[in-house]
mmCIF file of C-alpha atoms in Angstrom:
data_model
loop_
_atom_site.group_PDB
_atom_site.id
_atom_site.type_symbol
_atom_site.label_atom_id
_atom_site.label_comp_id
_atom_site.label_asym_id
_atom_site.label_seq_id
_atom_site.Cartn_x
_atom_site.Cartn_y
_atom_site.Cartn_z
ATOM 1 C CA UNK A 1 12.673 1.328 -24.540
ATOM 2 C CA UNK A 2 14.156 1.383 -21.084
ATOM 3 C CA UNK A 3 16.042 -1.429 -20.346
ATOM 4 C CA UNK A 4 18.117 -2.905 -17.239
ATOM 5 C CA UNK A 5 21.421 -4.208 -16.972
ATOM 6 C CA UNK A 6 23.245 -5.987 -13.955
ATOM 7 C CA UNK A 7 26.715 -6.654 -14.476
ATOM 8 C CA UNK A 8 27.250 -10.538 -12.913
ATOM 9 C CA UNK A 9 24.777 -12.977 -13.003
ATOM 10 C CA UNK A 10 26.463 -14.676 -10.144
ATOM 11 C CA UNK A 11 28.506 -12.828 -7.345
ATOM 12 C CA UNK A 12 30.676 -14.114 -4.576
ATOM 13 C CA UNK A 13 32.308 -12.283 -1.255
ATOM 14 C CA UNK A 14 33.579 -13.494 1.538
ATOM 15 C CA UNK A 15 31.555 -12.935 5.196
ATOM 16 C CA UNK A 16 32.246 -9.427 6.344
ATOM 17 C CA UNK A 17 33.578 -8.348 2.973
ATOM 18 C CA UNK A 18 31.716 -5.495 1.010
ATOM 19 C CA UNK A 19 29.023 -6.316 -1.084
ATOM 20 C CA UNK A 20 29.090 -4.687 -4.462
ATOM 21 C CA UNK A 21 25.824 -5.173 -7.326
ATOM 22 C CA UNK A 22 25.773 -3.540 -9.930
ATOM 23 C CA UNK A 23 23.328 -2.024 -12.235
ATOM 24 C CA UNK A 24 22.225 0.327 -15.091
ATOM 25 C CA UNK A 25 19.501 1.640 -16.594
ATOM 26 C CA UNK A 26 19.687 2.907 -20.024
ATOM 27 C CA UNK A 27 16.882 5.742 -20.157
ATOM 28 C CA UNK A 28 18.025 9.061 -21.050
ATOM 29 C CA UNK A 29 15.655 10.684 -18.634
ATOM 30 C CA UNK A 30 16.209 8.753 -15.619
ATOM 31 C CA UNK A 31 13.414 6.166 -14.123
ATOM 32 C CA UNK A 32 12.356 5.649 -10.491
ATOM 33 C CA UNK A 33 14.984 2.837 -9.476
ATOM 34 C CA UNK A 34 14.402 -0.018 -7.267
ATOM 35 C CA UNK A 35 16.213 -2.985 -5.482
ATOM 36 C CA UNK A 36 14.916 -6.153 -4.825
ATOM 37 C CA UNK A 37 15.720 -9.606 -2.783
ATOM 38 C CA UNK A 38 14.579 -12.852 -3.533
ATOM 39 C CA UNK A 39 15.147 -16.004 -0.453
ATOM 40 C CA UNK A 40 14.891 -19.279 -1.957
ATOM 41 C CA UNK A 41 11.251 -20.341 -2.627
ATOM 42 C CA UNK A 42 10.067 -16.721 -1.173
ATOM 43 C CA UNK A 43 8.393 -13.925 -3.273
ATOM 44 C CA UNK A 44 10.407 -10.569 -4.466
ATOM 45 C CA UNK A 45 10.910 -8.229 -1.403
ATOM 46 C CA UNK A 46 12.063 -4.150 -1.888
ATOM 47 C CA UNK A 47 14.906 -3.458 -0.369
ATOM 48 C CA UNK A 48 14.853 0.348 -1.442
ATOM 49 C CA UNK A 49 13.744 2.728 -3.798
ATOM 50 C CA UNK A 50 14.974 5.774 -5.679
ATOM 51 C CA UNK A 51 12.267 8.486 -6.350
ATOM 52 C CA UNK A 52 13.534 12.002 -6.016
ATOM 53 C CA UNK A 53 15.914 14.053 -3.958
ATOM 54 C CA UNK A 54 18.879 12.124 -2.000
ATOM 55 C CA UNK A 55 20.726 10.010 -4.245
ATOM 56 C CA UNK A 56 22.060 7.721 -1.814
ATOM 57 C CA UNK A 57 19.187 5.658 -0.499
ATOM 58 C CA UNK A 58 19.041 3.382 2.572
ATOM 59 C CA UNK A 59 17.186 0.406 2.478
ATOM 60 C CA UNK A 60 16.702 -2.586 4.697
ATOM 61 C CA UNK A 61 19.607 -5.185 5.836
ATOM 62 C CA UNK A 62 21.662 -2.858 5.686
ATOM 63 C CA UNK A 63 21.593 -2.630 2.150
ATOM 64 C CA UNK A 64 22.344 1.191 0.139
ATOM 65 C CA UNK A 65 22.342 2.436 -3.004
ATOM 66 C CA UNK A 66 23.669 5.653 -5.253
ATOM 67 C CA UNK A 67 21.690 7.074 -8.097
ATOM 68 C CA UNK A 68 24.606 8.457 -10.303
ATOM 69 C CA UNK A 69 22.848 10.445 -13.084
ATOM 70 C CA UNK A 70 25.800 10.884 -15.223
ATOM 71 C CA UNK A 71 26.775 7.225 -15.012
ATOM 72 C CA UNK A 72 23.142 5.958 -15.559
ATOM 73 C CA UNK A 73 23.968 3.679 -12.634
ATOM 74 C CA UNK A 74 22.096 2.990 -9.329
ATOM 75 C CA UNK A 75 24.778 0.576 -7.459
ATOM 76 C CA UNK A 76 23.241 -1.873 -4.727
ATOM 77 C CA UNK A 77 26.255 -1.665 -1.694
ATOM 78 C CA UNK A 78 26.839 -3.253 1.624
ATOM 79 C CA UNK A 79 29.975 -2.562 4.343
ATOM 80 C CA UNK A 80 30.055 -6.348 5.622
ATOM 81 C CA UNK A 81 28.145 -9.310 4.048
ATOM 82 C CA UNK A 82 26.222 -11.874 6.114
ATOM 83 C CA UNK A 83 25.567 -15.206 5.071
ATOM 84 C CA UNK A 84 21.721 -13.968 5.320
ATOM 85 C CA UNK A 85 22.683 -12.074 2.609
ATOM 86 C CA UNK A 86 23.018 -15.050 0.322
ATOM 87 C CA UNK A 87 20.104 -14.403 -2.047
ATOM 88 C CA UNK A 88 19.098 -13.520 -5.787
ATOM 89 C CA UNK A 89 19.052 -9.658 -6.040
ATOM 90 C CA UNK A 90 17.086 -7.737 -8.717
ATOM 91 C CA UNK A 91 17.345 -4.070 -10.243
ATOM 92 C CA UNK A 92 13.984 -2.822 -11.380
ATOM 93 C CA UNK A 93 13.399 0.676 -13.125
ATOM 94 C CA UNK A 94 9.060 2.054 -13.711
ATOM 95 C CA UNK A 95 9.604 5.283 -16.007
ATOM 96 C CA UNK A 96 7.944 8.260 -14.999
ATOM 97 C CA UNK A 97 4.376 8.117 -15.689
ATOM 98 C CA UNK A 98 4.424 4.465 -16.524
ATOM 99 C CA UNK A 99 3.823 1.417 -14.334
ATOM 100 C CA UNK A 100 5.861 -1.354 -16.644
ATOM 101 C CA UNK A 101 8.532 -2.424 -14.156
ATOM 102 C CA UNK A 102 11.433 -3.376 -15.564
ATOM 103 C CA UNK A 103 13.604 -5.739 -14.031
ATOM 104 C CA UNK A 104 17.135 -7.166 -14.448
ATOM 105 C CA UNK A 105 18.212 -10.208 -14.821
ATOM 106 C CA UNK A 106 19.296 -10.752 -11.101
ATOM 107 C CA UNK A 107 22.340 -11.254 -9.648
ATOM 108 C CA UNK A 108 22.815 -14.267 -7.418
ATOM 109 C CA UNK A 109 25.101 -13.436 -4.015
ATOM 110 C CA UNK A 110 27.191 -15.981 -2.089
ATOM 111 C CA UNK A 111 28.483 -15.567 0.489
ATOM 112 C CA UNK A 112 31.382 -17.409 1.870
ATOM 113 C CA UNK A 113 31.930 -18.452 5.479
ATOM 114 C CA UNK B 1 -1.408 -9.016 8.048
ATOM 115 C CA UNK B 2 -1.856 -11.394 5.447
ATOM 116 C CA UNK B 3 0.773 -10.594 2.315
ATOM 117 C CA UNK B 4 -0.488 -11.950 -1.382
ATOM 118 C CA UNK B 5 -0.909 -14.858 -1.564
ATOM 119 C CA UNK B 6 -0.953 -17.570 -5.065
ATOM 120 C CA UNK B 7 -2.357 -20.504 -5.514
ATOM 121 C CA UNK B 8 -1.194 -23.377 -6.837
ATOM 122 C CA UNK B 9 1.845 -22.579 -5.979
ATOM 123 C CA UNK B 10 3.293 -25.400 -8.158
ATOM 124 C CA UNK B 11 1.897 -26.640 -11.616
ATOM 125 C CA UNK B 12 2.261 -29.560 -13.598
ATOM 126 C CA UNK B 13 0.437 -30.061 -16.609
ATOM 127 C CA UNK B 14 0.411 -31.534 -19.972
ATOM 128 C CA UNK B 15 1.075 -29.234 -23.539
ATOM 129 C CA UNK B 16 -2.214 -28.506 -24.890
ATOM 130 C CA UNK B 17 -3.863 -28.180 -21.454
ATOM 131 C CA UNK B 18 -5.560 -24.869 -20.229
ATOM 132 C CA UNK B 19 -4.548 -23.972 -16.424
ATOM 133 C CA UNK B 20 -5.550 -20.969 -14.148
ATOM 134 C CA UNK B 21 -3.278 -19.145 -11.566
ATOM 135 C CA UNK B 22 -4.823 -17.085 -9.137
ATOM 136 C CA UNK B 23 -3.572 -14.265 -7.338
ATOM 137 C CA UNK B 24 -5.438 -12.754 -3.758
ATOM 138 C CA UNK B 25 -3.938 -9.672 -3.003
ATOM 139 C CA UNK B 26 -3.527 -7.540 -0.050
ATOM 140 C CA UNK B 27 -6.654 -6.013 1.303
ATOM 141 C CA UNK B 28 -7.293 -2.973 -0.057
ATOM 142 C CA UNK B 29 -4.353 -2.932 -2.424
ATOM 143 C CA UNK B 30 -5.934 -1.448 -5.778
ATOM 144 C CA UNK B 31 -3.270 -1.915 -8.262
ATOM 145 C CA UNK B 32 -2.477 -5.938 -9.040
ATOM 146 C CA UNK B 33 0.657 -7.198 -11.273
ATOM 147 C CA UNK B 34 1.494 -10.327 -13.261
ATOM 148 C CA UNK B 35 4.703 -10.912 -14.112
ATOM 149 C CA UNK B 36 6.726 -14.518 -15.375
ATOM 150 C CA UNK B 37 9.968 -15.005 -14.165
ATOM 151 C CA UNK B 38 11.744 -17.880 -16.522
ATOM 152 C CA UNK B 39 14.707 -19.742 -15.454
ATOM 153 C CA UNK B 40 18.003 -17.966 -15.801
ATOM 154 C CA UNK B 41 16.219 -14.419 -16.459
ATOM 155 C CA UNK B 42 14.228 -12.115 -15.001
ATOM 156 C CA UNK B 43 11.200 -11.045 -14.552
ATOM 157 C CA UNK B 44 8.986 -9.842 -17.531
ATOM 158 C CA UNK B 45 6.035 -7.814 -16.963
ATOM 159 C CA UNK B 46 2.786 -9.485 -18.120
ATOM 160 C CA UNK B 47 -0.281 -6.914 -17.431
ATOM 161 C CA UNK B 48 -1.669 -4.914 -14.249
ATOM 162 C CA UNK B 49 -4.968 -4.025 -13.204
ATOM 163 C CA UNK B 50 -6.247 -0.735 -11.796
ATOM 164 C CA UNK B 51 -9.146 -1.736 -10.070
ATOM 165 C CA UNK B 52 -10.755 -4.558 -12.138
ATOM 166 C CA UNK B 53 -9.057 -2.820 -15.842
ATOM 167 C CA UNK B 54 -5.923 -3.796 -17.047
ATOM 168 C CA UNK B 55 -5.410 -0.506 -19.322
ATOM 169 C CA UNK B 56 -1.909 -1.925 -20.185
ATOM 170 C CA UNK B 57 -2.294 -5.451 -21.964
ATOM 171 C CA UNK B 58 1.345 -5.296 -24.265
ATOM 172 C CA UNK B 59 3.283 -7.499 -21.625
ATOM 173 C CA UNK B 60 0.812 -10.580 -22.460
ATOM 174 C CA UNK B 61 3.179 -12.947 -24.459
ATOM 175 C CA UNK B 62 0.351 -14.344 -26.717
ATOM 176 C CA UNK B 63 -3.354 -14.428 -27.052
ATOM 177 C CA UNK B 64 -3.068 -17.651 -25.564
ATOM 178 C CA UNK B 65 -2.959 -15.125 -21.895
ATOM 179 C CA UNK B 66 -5.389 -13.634 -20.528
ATOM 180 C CA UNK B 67 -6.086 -12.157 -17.151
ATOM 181 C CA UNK B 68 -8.929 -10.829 -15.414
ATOM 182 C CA UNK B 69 -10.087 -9.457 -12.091
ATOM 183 C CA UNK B 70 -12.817 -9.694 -10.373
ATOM 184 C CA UNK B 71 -14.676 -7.208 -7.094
ATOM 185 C CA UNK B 72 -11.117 -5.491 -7.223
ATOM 186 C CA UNK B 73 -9.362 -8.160 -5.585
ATOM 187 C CA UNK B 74 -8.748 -11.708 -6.350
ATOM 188 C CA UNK B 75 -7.052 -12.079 -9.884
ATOM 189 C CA UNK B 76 -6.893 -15.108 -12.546
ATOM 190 C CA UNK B 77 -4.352 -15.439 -14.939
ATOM 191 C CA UNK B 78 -5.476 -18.014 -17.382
ATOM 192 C CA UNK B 79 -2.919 -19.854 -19.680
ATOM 193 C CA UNK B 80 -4.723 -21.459 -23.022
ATOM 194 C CA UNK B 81 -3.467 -24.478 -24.819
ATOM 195 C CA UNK B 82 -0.249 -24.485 -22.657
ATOM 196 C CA UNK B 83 3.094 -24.938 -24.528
ATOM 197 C CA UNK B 84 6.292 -25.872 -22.961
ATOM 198 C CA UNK B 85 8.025 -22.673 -22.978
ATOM 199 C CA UNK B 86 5.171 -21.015 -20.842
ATOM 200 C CA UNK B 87 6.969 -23.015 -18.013
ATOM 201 C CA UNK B 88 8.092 -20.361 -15.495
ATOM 202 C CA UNK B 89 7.171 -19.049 -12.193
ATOM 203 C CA UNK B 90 4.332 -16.664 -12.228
ATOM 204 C CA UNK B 91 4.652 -13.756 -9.992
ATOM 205 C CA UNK B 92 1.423 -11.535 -9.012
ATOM 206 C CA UNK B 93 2.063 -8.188 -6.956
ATOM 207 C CA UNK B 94 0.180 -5.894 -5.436
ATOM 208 C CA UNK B 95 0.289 -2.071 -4.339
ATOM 209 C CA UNK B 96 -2.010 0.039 -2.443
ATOM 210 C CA UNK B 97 -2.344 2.265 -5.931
ATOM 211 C CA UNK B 98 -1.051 2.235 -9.332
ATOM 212 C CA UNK B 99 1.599 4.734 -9.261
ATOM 213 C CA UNK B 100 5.240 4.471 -9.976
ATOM 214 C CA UNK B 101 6.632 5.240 -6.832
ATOM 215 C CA UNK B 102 4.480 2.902 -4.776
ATOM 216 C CA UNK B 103 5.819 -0.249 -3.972
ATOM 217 C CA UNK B 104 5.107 -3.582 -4.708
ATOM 218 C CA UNK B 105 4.512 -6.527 -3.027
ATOM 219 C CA UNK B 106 5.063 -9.729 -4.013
ATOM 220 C CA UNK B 107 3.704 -13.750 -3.483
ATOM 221 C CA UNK B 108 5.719 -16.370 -3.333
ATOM 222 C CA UNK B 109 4.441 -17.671 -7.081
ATOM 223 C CA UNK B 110 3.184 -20.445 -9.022
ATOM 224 C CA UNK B 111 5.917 -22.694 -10.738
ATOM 225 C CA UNK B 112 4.110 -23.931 -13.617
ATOM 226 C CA UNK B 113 5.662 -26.562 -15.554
ATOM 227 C CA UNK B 114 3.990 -27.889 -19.117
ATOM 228 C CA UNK B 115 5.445 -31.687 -20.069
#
């Protein structure tokens, strides 16, 4: 069964610092990928989505991420973090042909004035 | 225009009790999603409609759940004889179809908690 995993359940950087979430999905035929935010008392918004073609994916905010294949990995990145950013972030994978979304646990980001 | 919206969006009832969540999607959104979100993890898929049929019920934690849907829109998730650990937020989503790709949007919840 697929499953997700995000490394850090609680990540801190500094304003203007690089952002860096991790996650991985552990199908062996790879799932449509998906990064979401979540504000404090505020529903789930996507950030971006992997379906086909480029792997690097822009998103809002700012916000990218890389579909690595070999790594089973789809990495949520950011140049320079803004205390906006402070939020809980969730990787979510739907296998092909399915419609069970997956999620992560989340990773909560601080971010440090 | 209007995003989905829950209601109550908080909860507080006694074990034993039944309580109903309901969800109002976006217009014209076909596909609706439940999911729980408990604290410290994430969120588990309960059971999405397609139209008014949910042709995937496996995500429903007990037979104590049940959902249904109604004219293709407005959704009611109905928790029997509540027990403490069903306290959680409950999450409903919509999309304009139920396909992988298509994204979802989400309400803000309904914190239910069961004393």
């Amino acid at each position: 069964a697929q499953s997700v995993t995000q490394l850090g359940s609680h990540v801190s950087v500094s304003e203007g610092a690089l952002v860096l979430l991790r996650c991985n999905y552990s199908s062996s035929v790879p799932p449509y990928l998906f990064w979401y935010v979540q504000y404090p008392n505020q529903g789930l918004q996507l950030l971006l989505k992997y379906t086909t073609g480029a792997t690097l994916v822009k998103g809002i905010n700012g916000f990218e991420a890389e579909f690595k294949k070999s790594e089973t990995s789809f990495h949520l990145t950011k140049p320079s973090a803004h205390m906006s950013d402070a939020a809980e972030y969730f990787c979510a994978a739907v296998n092909t042909g399915g419609f069970k979304t997956i999620f992560g646990a989340g990773t909560r980001l601080f971010v440090k004035a | 225009g209007a995003g989905v919206s829950q209601s109550p969006s908080n909860k507080v009832t006694e074990k034993g009790k039944d309580v109903e969540l309901r969800c109002d999607p976006i217009s014209g959104h076909t596909a609706l999603y439940w999911y729980r979100q408990s604290l410290g993890q994430g969120l588990e898929f309960l059971i999405y409609f397609q139209g008014n049929s949910a042709p995937d019920k496996s995500g429903l934690p007990s037979d104590r759940f049940s959902a249904e849907r109604t004219g293709g829109s407005v959704s009611t998730l109905t928790i029997q004889r509540t027990q403490q650990e069903d306290s959680a937020v409950y999450l409903c989503a919509s999309s304009l179809v139920a396909e992988e790709v298509e994204t979802q949007y989400f309400g803000p919840g309904t914190r239910l908690l069961v004393l």
